[in-house]
Amino acid sequence: QKEVEQDPGPLSVPEGAIVSLNCTYSNSAFQYFMWYRQYSRKGPELLMYTYSSGNKEDGRFTAQVDKSSKYISLFIRDSQPSDSATYLCATPNNAGNMLTFGGGTRLMVKP
Amino acid sequence: GAGVSQSPRYKVAKRGQDVALRCDPISGHVSLFWYQQALGQGPEFLTYFQNEAQLDKSGLPSDRFFAERPEGSVSTLKIQRTQQEDSAVYLCASSLVGGELNYGYTFGSGTRLTVV
């Protein structure tokens, strides 16, 4: 079992829809959680990071962590075709020098 | 430079050939990381440098993989006697801070290695 799991998708939604992307993790020691967006043939870029449980909002994006169920979510409101990408959740080890990534969920937003 | 630069962007190698992949991090960034991303998978950690010191190489899959950063800036990932299972995108990332929590990574676009 991988430490961080994601449904690979693809997830196809119409423009304007609310998108929910999810990850589960197995190690209760994980404290920080990140969401990266990766466009085709590009490197991942950091979207948001959160610490411990709770919500964090940034524009159309909301990251949510539920440590009791080891569940991480990213919500995208008013999705746009430009949001079409692969979304990766990640968490660092305690030393902060290594990220463990989920397998990524491919999102397609259709005009 | 403005971002992390990797070269070449694409590399086709015959099985058994040695390859060298280059990473130019953002100027002044202390930390440098290499990750391997297989098709349809998330990146997997290979190795970590703080300046010229390789502090963690636990993710290197075999002794055919070697990384260096001799002057604390440019890094090279070398793969000897390439195998088909080495086919992947190799991502380099750099971060301004050293040690502690490194979540401010900037990734390059990667080198796509295909071993035939």
Short mmCIF file of N, CA, C and O in Angstrom, two decimals, chain B residues 7-59:
data_model
loop_
_atom_site.label_atom_id
_atom_site.label_comp_id
_atom_site.label_asym_id
_atom_site.label_seq_id
_atom_site.Cartn_x
_atom_site.Cartn_y
_atom_site.Cartn_z
N SER B 7 18.19 19.94 -18.83
CA SER B 7 18.56 19.58 -20.19
C SER B 7 19.16 18.18 -20.21
O SER B 7 19.78 17.75 -19.22
N PRO B 8 18.99 17.43 -21.31
CA PRO B 8 18.10 17.79 -22.42
C PRO B 8 16.64 17.63 -22.01
O PRO B 8 16.34 17.06 -20.96
N ARG B 9 15.72 18.14 -22.80
CA ARG B 9 14.30 17.94 -22.51
C ARG B 9 13.89 16.51 -22.81
O ARG B 9 13.05 15.93 -22.13
N TYR B 10 14.48 15.95 -23.85
CA TYR B 10 14.17 14.58 -24.26
C TYR B 10 15.48 13.85 -24.53
O TYR B 10 16.40 14.42 -25.09
N LYS B 11 15.51 12.58 -24.12
CA LYS B 11 16.69 11.77 -24.37
C LYS B 11 16.24 10.35 -24.70
O LYS B 11 15.47 9.74 -23.94
N VAL B 12 16.70 9.85 -25.83
CA VAL B 12 16.48 8.45 -26.17
C VAL B 12 17.81 7.74 -26.05
O VAL B 12 18.80 8.17 -26.65
N ALA B 13 17.84 6.69 -25.27
CA ALA B 13 19.08 5.95 -25.06
C ALA B 13 18.87 4.49 -25.40
O ALA B 13 17.79 3.92 -25.15
N LYS B 14 19.87 3.88 -25.96
CA LYS B 14 19.81 2.43 -26.20
C LYS B 14 20.12 1.73 -24.88
O LYS B 14 20.94 2.20 -24.09
N ARG B 15 19.48 0.62 -24.67
CA ARG B 15 19.70 -0.14 -23.45
C ARG B 15 21.19 -0.44 -23.27
O ARG B 15 21.86 -0.87 -24.22
N GLY B 16 21.69 -0.14 -22.10
CA GLY B 16 23.10 -0.35 -21.81
C GLY B 16 23.94 0.92 -21.94
O GLY B 16 25.09 0.96 -21.48
N GLN B 17 23.36 1.96 -22.52
CA GLN B 17 24.08 3.22 -22.71
C GLN B 17 24.08 4.01 -21.39
O GLN B 17 23.15 3.89 -20.58
N ASP B 18 25.08 4.83 -21.18
CA ASP B 18 25.12 5.74 -20.02
C ASP B 18 24.52 7.08 -20.43
O ASP B 18 24.71 7.54 -21.56
N VAL B 19 23.80 7.72 -19.49
CA VAL B 19 23.22 9.03 -19.78
C VAL B 19 23.53 9.98 -18.63
O VAL B 19 23.77 9.57 -17.49
N ALA B 20 23.55 11.28 -18.95
CA ALA B 20 23.76 12.32 -17.95
C ALA B 20 22.69 13.39 -18.13
O ALA B 20 22.53 13.92 -19.23
N LEU B 21 22.01 13.69 -17.07
CA LEU B 21 20.92 14.67 -17.10
C LEU B 21 21.34 15.85 -16.23
O LEU B 21 21.81 15.68 -15.10
N ARG B 22 21.12 17.05 -16.77
CA ARG B 22 21.61 18.26 -16.11
C ARG B 22 20.48 19.07 -15.52
O ARG B 22 19.40 19.17 -16.11
N CYS B 23 20.77 19.68 -14.37
CA CYS B 23 19.81 20.57 -13.72
C CYS B 23 20.50 21.87 -13.31
O CYS B 23 21.51 21.84 -12.59
N ASP B 24 19.94 22.98 -13.78
CA ASP B 24 20.39 24.30 -13.35
C ASP B 24 19.33 24.87 -12.40
O ASP B 24 18.27 25.30 -12.86
N PRO B 25 19.59 24.90 -11.11
CA PRO B 25 18.57 25.41 -10.18
C PRO B 25 18.47 26.93 -10.24
O PRO B 25 19.28 27.59 -10.89
N ILE B 26 17.50 27.46 -9.55
CA ILE B 26 17.38 28.91 -9.43
C ILE B 26 18.60 29.42 -8.65
O ILE B 26 18.99 28.82 -7.64
N SER B 27 19.17 30.51 -9.14
CA SER B 27 20.38 31.05 -8.54
C SER B 27 20.17 31.33 -7.05
O SER B 27 19.19 31.97 -6.65
N GLY B 28 21.09 30.84 -6.23
CA GLY B 28 21.02 31.08 -4.80
C GLY B 28 20.23 30.06 -4.02
O GLY B 28 20.22 30.10 -2.78
N HIS B 29 19.57 29.14 -4.72
CA HIS B 29 18.81 28.11 -4.01
C HIS B 29 19.75 27.10 -3.38
O HIS B 29 20.64 26.55 -4.03
N VAL B 30 19.52 26.85 -2.10
CA VAL B 30 20.40 25.99 -1.33
C VAL B 30 20.12 24.52 -1.58
O VAL B 30 21.00 23.69 -1.74
N SER B 31 18.83 24.18 -1.60
CA SER B 31 18.43 22.78 -1.69
C SER B 31 18.11 22.39 -3.12
O SER B 31 17.54 23.18 -3.89
N LEU B 32 18.49 21.17 -3.47
CA LEU B 32 18.21 20.64 -4.81
C LEU B 32 17.77 19.19 -4.67
O LEU B 32 18.35 18.43 -3.89
N PHE B 33 16.74 18.86 -5.42
CA PHE B 33 16.13 17.53 -5.32
C PHE B 33 15.99 16.93 -6.73
O PHE B 33 15.75 17.64 -7.70
N TRP B 34 16.11 15.62 -6.78
CA TRP B 34 15.79 14.87 -8.00
C TRP B 34 14.64 13.92 -7.68
O TRP B 34 14.64 13.24 -6.65
N TYR B 35 13.68 13.89 -8.61
CA TYR B 35 12.55 12.98 -8.52
C TYR B 35 12.41 12.23 -9.86
O TYR B 35 12.78 12.75 -10.92
N GLN B 36 11.86 11.04 -9.78
CA GLN B 36 11.58 10.24 -10.97
C GLN B 36 10.07 10.08 -11.10
O GLN B 36 9.39 9.73 -10.11
N GLN B 37 9.54 10.37 -12.28
CA GLN B 37 8.09 10.25 -12.48
C GLN B 37 7.81 9.30 -13.65
O GLN B 37 8.04 9.64 -14.81
N ALA B 38 7.32 8.12 -13.32
CA ALA B 38 6.92 7.17 -14.35
C ALA B 38 5.59 7.62 -14.96
O ALA B 38 4.84 8.38 -14.35
N LEU B 39 5.30 7.12 -16.14
CA LEU B 39 4.09 7.52 -16.85
C LEU B 39 2.84 7.23 -16.02
O LEU B 39 2.66 6.12 -15.53
N GLY B 40 2.02 8.25 -15.82
CA GLY B 40 0.78 8.07 -15.09
C GLY B 40 0.93 7.95 -13.59
O GLY B 40 -0.03 7.60 -12.90
N GLN B 41 2.12 8.24 -13.09
CA GLN B 41 2.38 8.13 -11.65
C GLN B 41 2.80 9.49 -11.08
O GLN B 41 3.13 10.41 -11.82
N GLY B 42 2.81 9.58 -9.76
CA GLY B 42 3.34 10.77 -9.12
C GLY B 42 4.86 10.70 -9.04
O GLY B 42 5.45 9.63 -9.18
N PRO B 43 5.50 11.84 -8.83
CA PRO B 43 6.97 11.83 -8.70
C PRO B 43 7.41 11.04 -7.48
O PRO B 43 6.74 11.06 -6.44
N GLU B 44 8.55 10.37 -7.61
CA GLU B 44 9.13 9.65 -6.49
C GLU B 44 10.53 10.18 -6.21
O GLU B 44 11.33 10.36 -7.13
N PHE B 45 10.79 10.40 -4.95
CA PHE B 45 12.06 10.99 -4.51
C PHE B 45 13.24 10.12 -4.88
O PHE B 45 13.22 8.89 -4.71
N LEU B 46 14.30 10.76 -5.37
CA LEU B 46 15.54 10.06 -5.64
C LEU B 46 16.63 10.49 -4.65
O LEU B 46 17.22 9.68 -3.95
N THR B 47 16.93 11.82 -4.64
CA THR B 47 18.05 12.28 -3.83
C THR B 47 17.92 13.77 -3.52
O THR B 47 17.17 14.49 -4.18
N TYR B 48 18.67 14.23 -2.50
CA TYR B 48 18.58 15.60 -2.01
C TYR B 48 19.97 16.14 -1.70
O TYR B 48 20.79 15.45 -1.09
N PHE B 49 20.20 17.36 -2.15
CA PHE B 49 21.46 18.07 -1.86
C PHE B 49 21.16 19.34 -1.08
O PHE B 49 20.19 20.04 -1.35
N GLN B 50 22.03 19.61 -0.13
CA GLN B 50 22.04 20.93 0.48
C GLN B 50 23.40 21.52 0.15
O GLN B 50 24.43 21.02 0.62
N ASN B 51 23.40 22.54 -0.67
CA ASN B 51 24.64 23.04 -1.30
C ASN B 51 25.31 21.88 -2.03
O ASN B 51 24.67 21.21 -2.81
N GLU B 52 26.59 21.60 -1.75
CA GLU B 52 27.25 20.52 -2.49
C GLU B 52 27.13 19.17 -1.80
O GLU B 52 27.53 18.15 -2.35
N ALA B 53 26.58 19.17 -0.60
CA ALA B 53 26.49 17.92 0.17
C ALA B 53 25.24 17.13 -0.19
O ALA B 53 24.12 17.65 -0.14
N GLN B 54 25.44 15.87 -0.52
CA GLN B 54 24.31 14.97 -0.80
C GLN B 54 23.87 14.38 0.54
O GLN B 54 24.51 13.48 1.06
N LEU B 55 22.77 14.89 1.06
CA LEU B 55 22.35 14.52 2.41
C LEU B 55 21.43 13.30 2.44
O LEU B 55 21.26 12.68 3.49
N ASP B 56 20.82 12.98 1.32
CA ASP B 56 19.90 11.85 1.30
C ASP B 56 19.90 11.28 -0.11
O ASP B 56 19.59 12.00 -1.06
N LYS B 57 20.28 10.03 -0.23
CA LYS B 57 20.22 9.36 -1.54
C LYS B 57 19.44 8.06 -1.43
O LYS B 57 19.64 7.14 -2.22
N SER B 58 18.55 8.02 -0.47
CA SER B 58 17.82 6.80 -0.18
C SER B 58 16.88 6.37 -1.29
O SER B 58 16.49 5.21 -1.36
N GLY B 59 16.50 7.29 -2.17
CA GLY B 59 15.56 6.95 -3.23
C GLY B 59 16.20 6.47 -4.51
O GLY B 59 15.50 6.02 -5.43
#
